[in-house]
XYZ file of C-alpha atoms in Angstrom:
294
model
C 26.927 -17.123 1.267
C 25.835 -13.695 0.157
C 28.291 -11.658 -2.007
C 28.449 -8.197 -3.569
C 28.239 -9.614 -7.461
C 24.740 -11.479 -6.846
C 22.053 -10.821 -9.130
C 18.504 -10.741 -7.314
C 18.061 -13.899 -8.734
C 21.156 -15.144 -7.160
C 20.176 -13.176 -4.035
C 16.884 -14.678 -3.869
C 18.364 -18.577 -4.034
C 20.785 -17.631 -1.264
C 17.979 -16.674 0.717
C 15.423 -19.299 -0.181
C 18.173 -21.916 1.627
C 18.583 -19.352 4.078
C 14.849 -19.364 4.723
C 14.463 -23.432 4.841
C 17.011 -23.275 7.786
C 15.625 -20.423 9.761
C 11.868 -21.496 9.725
C 12.330 -23.829 12.855
C 14.536 -21.679 15.092
C 12.965 -18.644 14.610
C 9.377 -20.198 15.117
C 10.982 -21.635 18.578
C 12.643 -18.676 19.220
C 9.301 -16.324 19.005
C 7.336 -19.036 20.579
C 9.738 -18.187 23.543
C 9.554 -14.785 23.271
C 5.546 -14.600 23.494
C 5.486 -16.955 26.425
C 8.490 -15.040 28.255
C 5.883 -11.775 28.239
C 2.625 -13.161 28.126
C 4.267 -14.897 31.827
C 5.705 -11.231 32.857
C 2.232 -9.279 31.574
C 0.141 -11.741 33.560
C 2.336 -10.812 36.880
C 2.395 -6.949 36.074
C 0.423 -5.764 33.115
C 1.992 -2.370 33.640
C 5.474 -3.170 33.364
C 5.991 -4.401 29.735
C 5.414 -1.989 26.856
C 7.037 -1.980 23.874
C 9.368 -4.352 24.370
C 12.091 -5.651 21.358
C 14.211 -8.441 21.698
C 16.859 -9.050 19.500
C 18.968 -11.875 17.830
C 21.303 -12.970 15.780
C 21.701 -16.270 13.541
C 24.584 -17.623 11.400
C 23.277 -19.909 8.968
C 25.479 -23.104 7.531
C 26.129 -20.962 4.626
C 27.632 -18.519 6.453
C 25.115 -15.792 6.102
C 24.243 -13.490 9.640
C 20.533 -12.571 9.843
C 19.664 -10.051 12.564
C 16.407 -11.137 14.157
C 13.833 -8.744 16.069
C 10.698 -9.739 18.217
C 8.587 -7.123 19.373
C 5.413 -6.498 21.132
C 2.802 -4.842 19.639
C -0.189 -4.158 22.127
C -1.777 -6.120 25.108
C -5.442 -7.603 24.851
C -7.647 -6.729 27.602
C -6.384 -10.618 29.162
C -3.351 -9.071 29.184
C -2.298 -11.386 26.083
C 0.983 -9.984 24.296
C -0.025 -9.682 20.339
C 3.480 -9.361 18.883
C 5.491 -9.758 15.311
C 9.217 -9.774 14.250
C 11.183 -8.746 11.342
C 13.961 -10.895 9.869
C 16.858 -8.883 7.761
C 20.455 -9.250 6.325
C 22.618 -5.837 5.454
C 23.718 -6.867 1.800
C 27.222 -4.428 1.782
C 27.981 -2.971 -1.678
C 31.028 -1.362 -1.648
C 30.196 2.024 0.057
C 26.564 1.051 -0.217
C 24.368 -0.811 2.368
C 20.864 -2.736 1.078
C 18.743 -4.623 3.264
C 17.238 -8.053 2.414
C 14.250 -8.998 4.509
C 11.651 -11.446 5.122
C 8.614 -10.628 6.456
C 7.350 -14.383 7.353
C 8.755 -17.509 8.147
C 5.559 -19.130 7.037
C 6.069 -18.175 3.129
C 9.154 -17.423 1.647
C 8.440 -13.612 0.053
C 11.925 -11.332 0.333
C 11.870 -8.026 -0.209
C 14.892 -5.812 -0.873
C 15.271 -2.063 0.228
C 17.989 -0.576 -1.876
C 20.445 2.141 -0.975
C 18.715 4.630 -3.174
C 15.384 3.772 -0.972
C 17.172 3.970 1.985
C 18.832 7.519 1.238
C 15.462 9.194 -0.303
C 13.492 7.648 2.994
C 15.888 9.636 5.117
C 15.533 13.131 2.911
C 12.194 13.034 2.192
C 10.546 11.165 5.460
C 12.558 11.090 8.507
C 14.696 13.938 8.469
C 11.603 16.435 7.474
C 9.707 15.274 10.193
C 12.244 14.847 12.454
C 11.857 11.419 13.226
C 13.686 9.365 16.431
C 14.098 6.202 15.086
C 15.292 5.304 18.546
C 18.727 3.258 17.544
C 16.916 1.502 14.498
C 18.820 1.696 10.705
C 16.236 3.422 8.392
C 15.510 0.413 6.745
C 14.269 -1.386 9.575
C 11.843 1.841 10.811
C 10.663 1.739 7.693
C 9.694 -2.103 7.949
C 8.519 -1.946 11.347
C 6.082 1.198 10.275
C 4.802 -0.028 6.656
C 2.317 -2.715 7.471
C -0.475 -0.365 6.463
C 1.124 0.050 2.863
C -1.355 -0.318 0.288
C -1.196 -0.160 -3.942
C -2.719 3.005 -5.737
C -3.145 3.562 -9.360
C -1.451 6.931 -9.293
C 1.658 7.755 -11.423
C 4.037 10.667 -11.624
C 3.431 12.760 -14.611
C 6.859 11.941 -15.864
C 6.768 7.972 -16.091
C 7.081 6.249 -19.206
C 4.262 3.403 -20.359
C 7.438 1.101 -19.210
C 7.332 2.377 -15.565
C 3.739 1.967 -15.217
C 4.013 -1.475 -16.625
C 6.824 -2.347 -14.299
C 6.531 -0.770 -11.127
C 3.962 0.230 -8.603
C 3.100 2.777 -6.031
C 2.070 2.257 -2.990
C 1.138 4.467 -0.065
C 0.909 4.043 4.240
C 0.598 6.783 6.889
C 4.476 7.893 5.920
C 3.933 8.565 2.021
C 4.442 7.238 -1.474
C 6.888 5.108 -1.894
C 7.763 2.812 -5.616
C 8.663 -0.743 -5.699
C 8.803 -3.823 -8.937
C 8.641 -7.472 -8.598
C 11.471 -9.495 -9.659
C 10.163 -12.940 -9.383
C 9.075 -13.459 -5.831
C 10.723 -10.696 -4.410
C 9.863 -7.315 -4.351
C 12.707 -4.446 -4.905
C 11.801 -0.876 -3.085
C 13.380 1.459 -5.206
C 12.394 5.159 -4.400
C 10.263 7.163 -1.665
C 9.025 10.070 -3.332
C 8.755 13.449 -2.560
C 6.297 16.100 -1.337
C 4.998 17.193 -4.547
C 3.785 13.665 -5.694
C 2.507 13.136 -2.539
C 0.722 16.365 -2.661
C -0.759 15.460 -6.303
C -1.713 11.828 -4.850
C -3.828 13.899 -2.670
C -5.487 16.129 -4.938
C -6.170 13.419 -7.272
C -8.114 11.661 -4.452
C -9.976 14.948 -3.285
C -10.854 15.121 -6.953
C -12.565 11.698 -6.782
C -14.255 12.135 -3.268
C -15.339 15.304 -4.124
C -17.332 13.477 -7.338
C -18.488 10.683 -5.293
C -19.901 13.928 -2.932
C -21.960 15.149 -5.670
C -22.757 11.410 -6.781
C -24.162 10.480 -3.278
C -26.336 13.912 -2.876
C -27.885 13.525 -6.101
C -29.171 9.976 -4.890
C -31.016 11.429 -2.454
C -33.083 13.715 -4.779
C -36.676 12.655 -5.010
C -37.853 14.046 -8.021
C -36.580 11.991 -11.115
C -36.383 15.462 -13.188
C -34.526 17.201 -10.408
C -32.328 14.175 -10.034
C -31.387 13.696 -13.507
C -30.142 17.304 -13.807
C -27.958 17.271 -10.804
C -26.649 13.710 -12.206
C -26.210 15.430 -15.702
C -24.119 18.181 -14.038
C -21.661 15.625 -12.664
C -21.769 13.711 -15.966
C -20.370 16.886 -17.827
C -17.592 17.576 -15.292
C -14.027 17.043 -17.114
C -12.765 13.601 -17.206
C -16.007 12.466 -15.120
C -15.887 8.839 -16.290
C -11.804 8.730 -15.596
C -12.226 10.216 -12.192
C -14.704 7.569 -11.316
C -12.499 4.741 -12.812
C -9.921 6.220 -10.589
C -11.876 5.773 -7.299
C -13.104 2.598 -8.049
C -9.350 1.305 -9.059
C -8.368 2.860 -5.496
C -11.479 1.678 -3.219
C -11.801 -1.848 -4.539
C -9.967 -4.500 -2.831
C -7.193 -5.984 -4.082
C -7.857 -9.552 -2.489
C -10.853 -10.015 -4.457
C -10.596 -12.665 -7.080
C -12.885 -11.253 -9.641
C -11.710 -7.518 -8.218
C -11.465 -6.390 -12.506
C -14.798 -7.717 -13.394
C -16.411 -5.462 -10.015
C -14.801 -2.455 -11.904
C -15.884 -3.063 -15.147
C -19.156 -4.011 -14.202
C -19.286 -0.861 -12.450
C -17.977 0.993 -15.180
C -20.931 -0.356 -17.196
C -23.364 0.518 -15.045
C -22.149 4.257 -14.896
C -21.979 4.385 -18.337
C -25.850 3.308 -18.387
C -26.722 5.941 -16.174
C -25.454 8.396 -18.391
C -27.507 7.442 -21.380
C -30.448 7.130 -19.420
C -29.538 10.536 -17.620
C -29.284 11.770 -21.281
C -32.209 10.402 -22.757
C -34.423 11.299 -19.805
C -33.316 15.138 -20.175
C -33.959 15.272 -24.260
C -37.326 13.651 -23.484
C -38.180 16.709 -20.801
C -37.018 18.937 -23.428
C -38.942 17.596 -26.422
C -42.327 17.832 -24.350
C -41.428 21.509 -23.185
C -40.894 22.266 -26.646
C -44.615 20.767 -27.468
C -46.056 22.186 -25.027
C -44.819 25.324 -25.833
C -46.412 24.827 -29.405
C -49.883 23.800 -28.121
C -49.917 26.662 -25.563
C -48.354 29.492 -27.699
């Protein structure tokens, strides 16, 4: 049974034992939910929209999990595409944390801290006047964070230790911070508007550099192209901006991701060297021509 004094490692162990028990019943229940929704949809495809079905499951270890099945959308053939959320509140005195299981196929628990929930409310739900339709804030966040993707952005006040142990994610809702403890992702805090604005400014800087770069590649005359590229390469922190762009846009799931980024930066360095060598050669020829025709 989950207790107030449990460490994160103990929480993971307890959750894993429950996970083994939950897998079968939830798989069956979700199959029944999809069958019911698909059967109803075939009879009347216009009467079903955003259907939610909630259940509770008490494990042999006396832990009561909340389970939500929901419809996401229907295909043209009226087949329901749905999902589920499995979670349990963890009461820590006056504070409440939440433990989520995103999948019954793989054990990957996620803990949403009370601090995260509070900052999420203050910095996203309340300013944007979000109607959670009865969902608690943690559940609303989980239901709307499927688009989360990692960033290489760090707030200015972060230490090297922070950068080593934490990760910042971006979703349509904003920026938030996590760290990993064994197999459990812990959601620490939701960042404020200042950090989001800073992140957007960095993206603008990256995209602007790449826009100039792509315009330069279209220039046919090699000398004019070199002059254009030299202007880009002389921009303050141009290489660092290019590195940030590669970190942000290179697929995190690629097994050779780091090698791809390193190879791109090597190519960038080679182009910089070749560009300035060409311009130096052009200047030498211009000087020689002045001497001849003076």
